[in-house]
Coordinates of C-alpha atoms in Angstrom, one line a residue:
X479 CA 11.0 1.7 -9.1
X480 CA 7.3 2.1 -9.6
X481 CA 6.6 3.3 -13.1
X482 CA 4.9 6.7 -13.3
X483 CA 2.5 5.4 -15.9
X484 CA 1.3 2.6 -13.6
X485 CA 1.0 4.7 -10.4
X486 CA -2.7 5.2 -9.8
X487 CA -3.5 8.6 -8.2
X488 CA -6.9 9.7 -6.9
X489 CA -7.5 13.4 -6.4
X490 CA -10.3 14.0 -3.8
X491 CA -11.1 17.7 -4.1
X492 CA -14.5 19.4 -4.3
X493 CA -13.2 22.5 -6.1
X494 CA -13.2 21.4 -9.7
X495 CA -10.7 24.1 -10.8
X496 CA -8.2 23.0 -8.2
X497 CA -8.7 19.3 -8.9
X498 CA -8.2 19.9 -12.7
X499 CA -5.1 22.0 -11.9
X500 CA -3.6 19.2 -9.9
X501 CA -4.4 16.7 -12.7
X502 CA -2.7 19.0 -15.3
X503 CA 0.4 19.3 -13.2
X504 CA 0.7 15.5 -12.8
X505 CA 0.0 14.9 -16.5
X506 CA 2.9 17.3 -17.3
X507 CA 5.1 15.0 -15.2
X508 CA 4.0 11.9 -17.2
X509 CA 1.5 10.6 -14.6
X510 CA -1.3 9.2 -16.7
X511 CA -3.4 7.0 -14.4
X512 CA -5.4 9.7 -12.6
X513 CA -9.0 10.0 -11.4
X514 CA -10.8 12.8 -9.7
X515 CA -13.5 12.5 -7.0
X516 CA -15.4 15.7 -6.2
X517 CA -17.6 14.2 -3.5
X518 CA -17.2 11.9 -0.5
X519 CA -19.5 9.3 -2.2
X520 CA -17.5 9.3 -5.5
X521 CA -14.3 9.0 -3.5
X522 CA -15.5 5.9 -1.6
X523 CA -16.5 4.3 -4.9
X524 CA -13.2 5.1 -6.5
X525 CA -11.2 3.8 -3.5
X526 CA -13.0 0.5 -3.8
X527 CA -12.8 0.1 -7.6
X528 CA -9.9 2.1 -8.8
X529 CA -7.7 1.1 -5.9
X530 CA -5.4 4.1 -6.0
X531 CA -1.7 3.9 -4.9
X532 CA -1.7 7.5 -3.8
X533 CA -4.7 9.7 -2.7
X534 CA -4.4 13.5 -2.7
X535 CA -7.1 14.2 -0.1
X536 CA -8.6 17.6 0.6
X537 CA -9.5 17.7 4.3
X538 CA -12.6 19.8 3.7
X539 CA -15.2 18.5 1.2
X540 CA -18.2 20.9 0.9
X541 CA -17.1 22.5 4.2
X542 CA -17.2 19.2 6.1
X543 CA -14.0 17.6 7.5
X544 CA -14.9 14.4 5.7
X545 CA -11.4 14.0 4.2
X546 CA -10.2 12.7 7.6
X547 CA -13.0 10.2 7.7
X548 CA -12.3 9.0 4.2
X549 CA -8.7 8.4 5.1
X550 CA -9.8 6.0 7.7
X551 CA -11.6 3.8 5.2
X552 CA -9.2 4.1 2.3
X553 CA -8.1 1.0 0.4
X554 CA -5.3 -0.7 2.3
X555 CA -2.6 -0.2 -0.3
X556 CA -3.1 3.6 -0.6
X557 CA -0.9 6.3 0.7
X558 CA -2.6 9.5 1.8
X559 CA -1.3 13.1 1.1
X560 CA -3.6 15.6 2.7
X561 CA -4.4 19.0 1.1
X562 CA -5.4 21.7 3.5
X563 CA -6.3 25.4 3.4
X564 CA -4.4 27.8 5.7
X565 CA -7.5 27.9 8.0
X566 CA -7.5 24.0 8.3
X567 CA -4.1 23.7 10.0
X568 CA -5.7 23.2 13.4
X569 CA -7.3 20.1 12.0
X570 CA -4.0 18.5 11.3
X571 CA -3.7 17.0 14.7
X572 CA -6.7 14.9 14.0
X573 CA -5.6 14.2 10.4
X574 CA -2.2 13.0 11.5
X575 CA -3.8 10.3 13.5
X576 CA -4.6 8.6 10.2
X577 CA -0.9 8.3 9.4
X578 CA -0.8 10.4 6.2
X579 CA 2.5 10.3 4.2
X580 CA 2.5 14.1 4.0
X581 CA 0.3 17.2 3.8
X582 CA 0.3 20.2 1.5
X583 CA -1.2 23.6 2.0
X584 CA -3.1 25.7 -0.5
X585 CA -2.2 27.4 -2.8
X586 CA -0.4 24.3 -4.1
X587 CA 3.1 24.7 -5.4
X588 CA 4.3 22.3 -8.2
X589 CA 7.6 21.6 -6.5
X590 CA 5.9 20.7 -3.2
X591 CA 3.3 18.5 -4.9
X592 CA 5.9 16.5 -6.8
X593 CA 8.2 16.2 -3.9
X594 CA 5.4 14.7 -1.7
X595 CA 4.4 12.3 -4.4
X596 CA 7.9 11.2 -5.1
X597 CA 8.6 10.6 -1.4
X598 CA 5.4 8.6 -1.1
X599 CA 6.5 6.5 -4.1
X600 CA 9.9 5.8 -2.6
X601 CA 8.3 4.8 0.7
X602 CA 5.8 2.6 -1.0
X603 CA 8.6 0.9 -3.0
X604 CA 10.3 0.0 0.3
X605 CA 7.1 -1.8 1.4
X606 CA 6.8 -4.1 -1.6
X607 CA 8.1 -7.5 -2.6
X608 CA 9.0 -7.6 -6.3
X609 CA 9.6 -10.5 -8.6
X610 CA 9.6 -11.3 -12.3
X611 CA 6.6 -13.0 -13.8
X612 CA 7.4 -13.7 -17.5
X613 CA 8.2 -10.3 -19.0
X614 CA 6.5 -8.3 -16.2
X615 CA 7.7 -7.1 -12.8
X616 CA 5.1 -7.8 -10.1
X617 CA 5.1 -5.5 -7.1
X618 CA 3.1 -6.9 -4.1
X619 CA 2.4 -4.7 -1.1
X620 CA 3.5 -6.4 2.1
X621 CA 0.0 -5.9 3.5
X622 CA -1.5 -8.0 0.7
X623 CA 0.8 -11.1 1.3
X624 CA -0.4 -13.8 3.7
X625 CA 2.3 -16.4 3.4
X626 CA 5.0 -18.1 1.3
X627 CA 5.2 -21.9 0.9
X628 CA 8.1 -23.8 -0.7
X629 CA 7.2 -26.6 -3.0
X630 CA 10.3 -28.3 -4.7
X631 CA 12.2 -25.7 -6.7
X632 CA 9.3 -23.2 -6.5
X633 CA 7.7 -20.9 -4.0
X634 CA 4.0 -20.1 -3.9
X635 CA 3.0 -16.7 -2.7
X636 CA -0.5 -16.6 -1.3
X637 CA -1.9 -13.1 -1.3
X638 CA -5.3 -11.8 -0.2
X639 CA -6.7 -12.2 -3.8
X640 CA -4.6 -14.7 -5.7
X641 CA -1.6 -17.0 -5.8
X642 CA 1.7 -16.5 -7.6
X643 CA 4.4 -19.1 -8.3
X644 CA 8.1 -18.1 -8.6
X645 CA 11.3 -20.1 -9.1
X646 CA 13.3 -19.0 -6.1
X647 CA 14.4 -20.5 -2.8
X648 CA 12.6 -19.7 0.4
X649 CA 15.9 -18.7 2.0
X650 CA 16.6 -16.2 -0.7
X651 CA 13.1 -14.7 -0.3
X652 CA 13.6 -14.5 3.5
X653 CA 16.7 -12.3 2.9
X654 CA 14.6 -9.9 0.8
X655 CA 11.8 -9.5 3.4
X656 CA 11.8 -7.4 6.6
X657 CA 12.2 -9.8 9.5
X658 CA 9.9 -7.6 11.8
X659 CA 7.0 -8.4 9.5
X660 CA 7.7 -11.8 7.9
X661 CA 8.9 -14.8 9.9
X662 CA 9.6 -18.4 9.1
X663 CA 7.4 -20.9 10.9
X664 CA 8.8 -24.0 9.2
X665 CA 11.4 -24.9 6.7
X666 CA 8.7 -24.6 4.0
X667 CA 6.8 -21.6 5.3
X668 CA 7.2 -17.8 5.8
X669 CA 4.2 -16.0 7.1
X670 CA 3.1 -12.3 7.4
X671 CA 2.9 -12.0 11.2
X672 CA 0.3 -9.2 10.8
X673 CA -2.1 -11.7 9.3
X674 CA -1.8 -14.3 12.1
X675 CA -5.1 -14.8 14.0
X676 CA -4.0 -17.5 16.4
X677 CA -0.9 -19.4 17.5
X678 CA -1.0 -22.8 19.0
X679 CA 1.9 -25.2 20.1
X680 CA 2.4 -26.6 16.6
X681 CA 0.6 -24.2 14.3
X682 CA -0.2 -20.6 13.3
X683 CA -3.6 -19.7 11.7
X684 CA -4.2 -17.2 9.0
X685 CA -7.7 -16.8 7.7
X686 CA -8.6 -20.3 9.0
X687 CA -5.6 -21.9 7.2
X688 CA -3.4 -23.9 9.6
X689 CA 0.3 -23.5 8.9
X690 CA 2.9 -25.7 10.7
X691 CA 5.0 -24.2 13.4
X692 CA 8.2 -26.2 14.1
X693 CA 10.1 -26.2 17.3
X694 CA 13.0 -24.4 15.6
X695 CA 11.0 -21.3 14.9
X696 CA 8.4 -21.4 17.7
X697 CA 10.3 -19.0 20.0
X698 CA 9.7 -16.1 17.6
X699 CA 5.9 -16.4 18.2
X700 CA 5.8 -16.4 22.0

């Protein structure tokens, strides 16, 4: 389970009193990694630098429906929970097109806020690959993983930003991953199918990297 202390939450709310009230509720529940953005511009900066796990997003910022636009440019690993006023409910049809995890209406209730965040955390947990790195447990969002490659008794995990090496068999890893997203291309490779840019007779290509595609696994990519 994702630790509360490590869960990064960004509150995007132009009403300072409401934003601080939400922050206080979360701190009382042991969430400690919290930031507040009172404007669209600050929210964009925080999404890029803070990289929140969960964004509590007010639909209306300064009377403009910019929360919906912000949700479209969020950092890829973030889960959105919209916050709306009673008069904003008609906007939810547009907001739902951005695939939020949930939405809350003002005035916010503690039980609803915590229930939405806990649900988001459980869903997020189900979309992660976890492994031990020394004394730490690393959780990688599926969307950040490009491919796995077996080398001897180890497997290298190539992500968008870095490489990890773990002592585990490729077959064991395959059993831990959702087959609708990750598929084996070769006895030594498992790829994230969402990252594939091109497929040829003997290869798949991810970010210009050519990965072998053996005859045994080729049918999955037709």
